[in-house]
Amino acid sequence: MAHSARRDSPELPDFSLLKRLVRDQLIYLLEQLPGKKDLFIDSDLMSPLDRIANVSTLKQHEVDKLYKVEYKPIISISDQLCFLIRPRIPTVKWICDVVNADKAAEKYRRYKIIFTPQKFYACEAVLEEQGIFGDVTTDEWAFYLLPLDDDVISLELPEFFRDNFLAGDQRWVRTAGSALHLLHSLFGPFSKIFGIGHCSKMTYESWREQVEEGEQKARQAEIGNVFLIDRDVDYVTPLCSQVVYEGLVDDIFRIKCGCVEFGPDVTSSDRSIKVMLNSQDKVFNEIRNEHFSNVFGFLSQKARNLQTAYDKRRGMDIQQMKTFVSEELKGLKQEHRLLSLHISASESIMKKKTKQDFQELLKTEHCLLEGFEIRECISFIEEHINRQVSMIESLRLLCLLSVTENGLLPKDFRSLKAQYLQSYGAEHLLTFSNLRQLGLLVEQQPGETLTVMESKVGKLVNDRTAGKLTDAFSSLAKKSNFRALSRKLNLVPKSDEEYDLRIPRDMAYIFSGAYIPLSCKLIEQVLERDGWTGLEEVTRLINGHEFAVTGGGSADLKPKSDAQRIILVMFLGGCTFSEISALRFLGKERGYTFIVVTTAITNSSRLLEALLDNRV
């Protein structure tokens, strides 16, 4: 489906500026506590911090020892303690215990708490309650955005999904708005902003407020359009098995903060190796978006090319050999090391995926997406549960069945739930309640869909009552309307024609030609139409607070300038590597450059683990 008037995609802005800004701010905050100090770091800030300022940088600014926050008495003997933490109440309470223990022991120290990305009133209230508000100094480190790659930026807030969509806690919305404001002030002004979802609307409003409060500077924009999308607009995509290389590596080895740890089964030694996965890795950059079936062919071709490059040295004279060693050999050795790692990783993926009847699993998923042989799919899921293959995998298949079928028939729901609880433990009852609340695993309700009913009732009553009614309705089952959306947007390509994965014709290649991700299809359609006109039926089915607004200060921009073809897509609640691959493909086809900003990288396991409540 190559676009006829295809143009080269414009160059990406340089996001290394974001790293420099936060590094300088952190150094400034550390220097406000002069002299030697020990630094306590929240465990989930360790990896992001390493990408911003390594240990030697911290040592240069008089950080003596580094500790991980572990919620137990500390062993530091330093007179100055600095805590770099997320604004979480349990962590603040632990710091209060540390300070109060020092007071009881009559030990005098200076304490500084640096909250990132911002401090919340609740945290300061805890300091006050515990009587140590006057003993500590607090500050904010505005570390909103971490560039993971040239075109991927993360807020590194995995808790955003559960807090916002399950608990209804909107404290991170301001953070997302501030992140967008930072990008706007450095790379804007944005000319158009599109969005869909309740959280997207609030994030847009938070950003708008911050823009109006600040001063406007006229500059040439580097990013033209912005698209905000909530994760709950499309649950089907993250619930599907990933089959592009980068997605599979994430599913199996867990990519953390752009870095993956390959164990002894990949390194062929007794130790693990950490590898940075980004466009600097030439081998990875060429296979990251490829369907896994093409990866071995590419790697073997790469190995042959590398061998040819090595063989060049035969028959060289002294001067040529000297040039070869100084200019090429180092690069070839590095490429050889990376190539052997990716070949071993691919072999490891092959072993794991064939062992778990992966083809059978994919076939079941494809049937669910197409709406065929549902009884056979249910039998496969029952067998999966009863064999106790994997707690999360079983849950994923149940959710995929429910979301694609707009809920389960009452008898199927009761039977599958009972089998799951018998296999994996009754403590998962709370998990089922969470999944029901999000509309991921629900029983079909007879009669009218709740979304239509809710909108009718909402018109008849005032806002306060409507708010209570909305809460009451949202505690009931939400509808996914996947089948209707699939037909309207043609998300499932016709299966009667052969799909060549080596030459993909649309974004469906990321799921073996079985399904075009809804999130990416919406982005494609809105950009094509320059708004939501003509998609009214689709937005009604999503029930999705869609909006399209023209940004300020861009009148001087030519409508077809390069910035207009640079699209910033912000996923609120997480984004998968498969979606990033699909957007890269769409960008190549249509001459766009997509920049993906996400609250965190997610996949089916992370999504469902965030909703587990099996602690009894």
XYZ file of C-alpha atoms in Angstrom, residues 11 91 134 148 169 202 274 310 315 320 352 426 428 457 465 513 554 597:
18
model
C 14.629 15.059 10.133
C 8.937 6.555 50.909
C 11.325 21.968 59.790
C 15.071 6.506 25.076
C -6.192 9.421 40.834
C -7.388 16.926 30.881
C 23.543 -5.263 29.637
C 37.092 -8.886 7.210
C 46.585 -9.032 0.166
C 46.549 -0.238 3.664
C 11.018 -20.190 24.115
C -8.958 -17.459 45.052
C -7.307 -13.247 42.352
C -29.325 10.281 31.704
C -26.036 14.353 40.182
C -1.116 -9.365 8.846
C 1.994 29.291 14.207
C 6.076 10.240 23.923
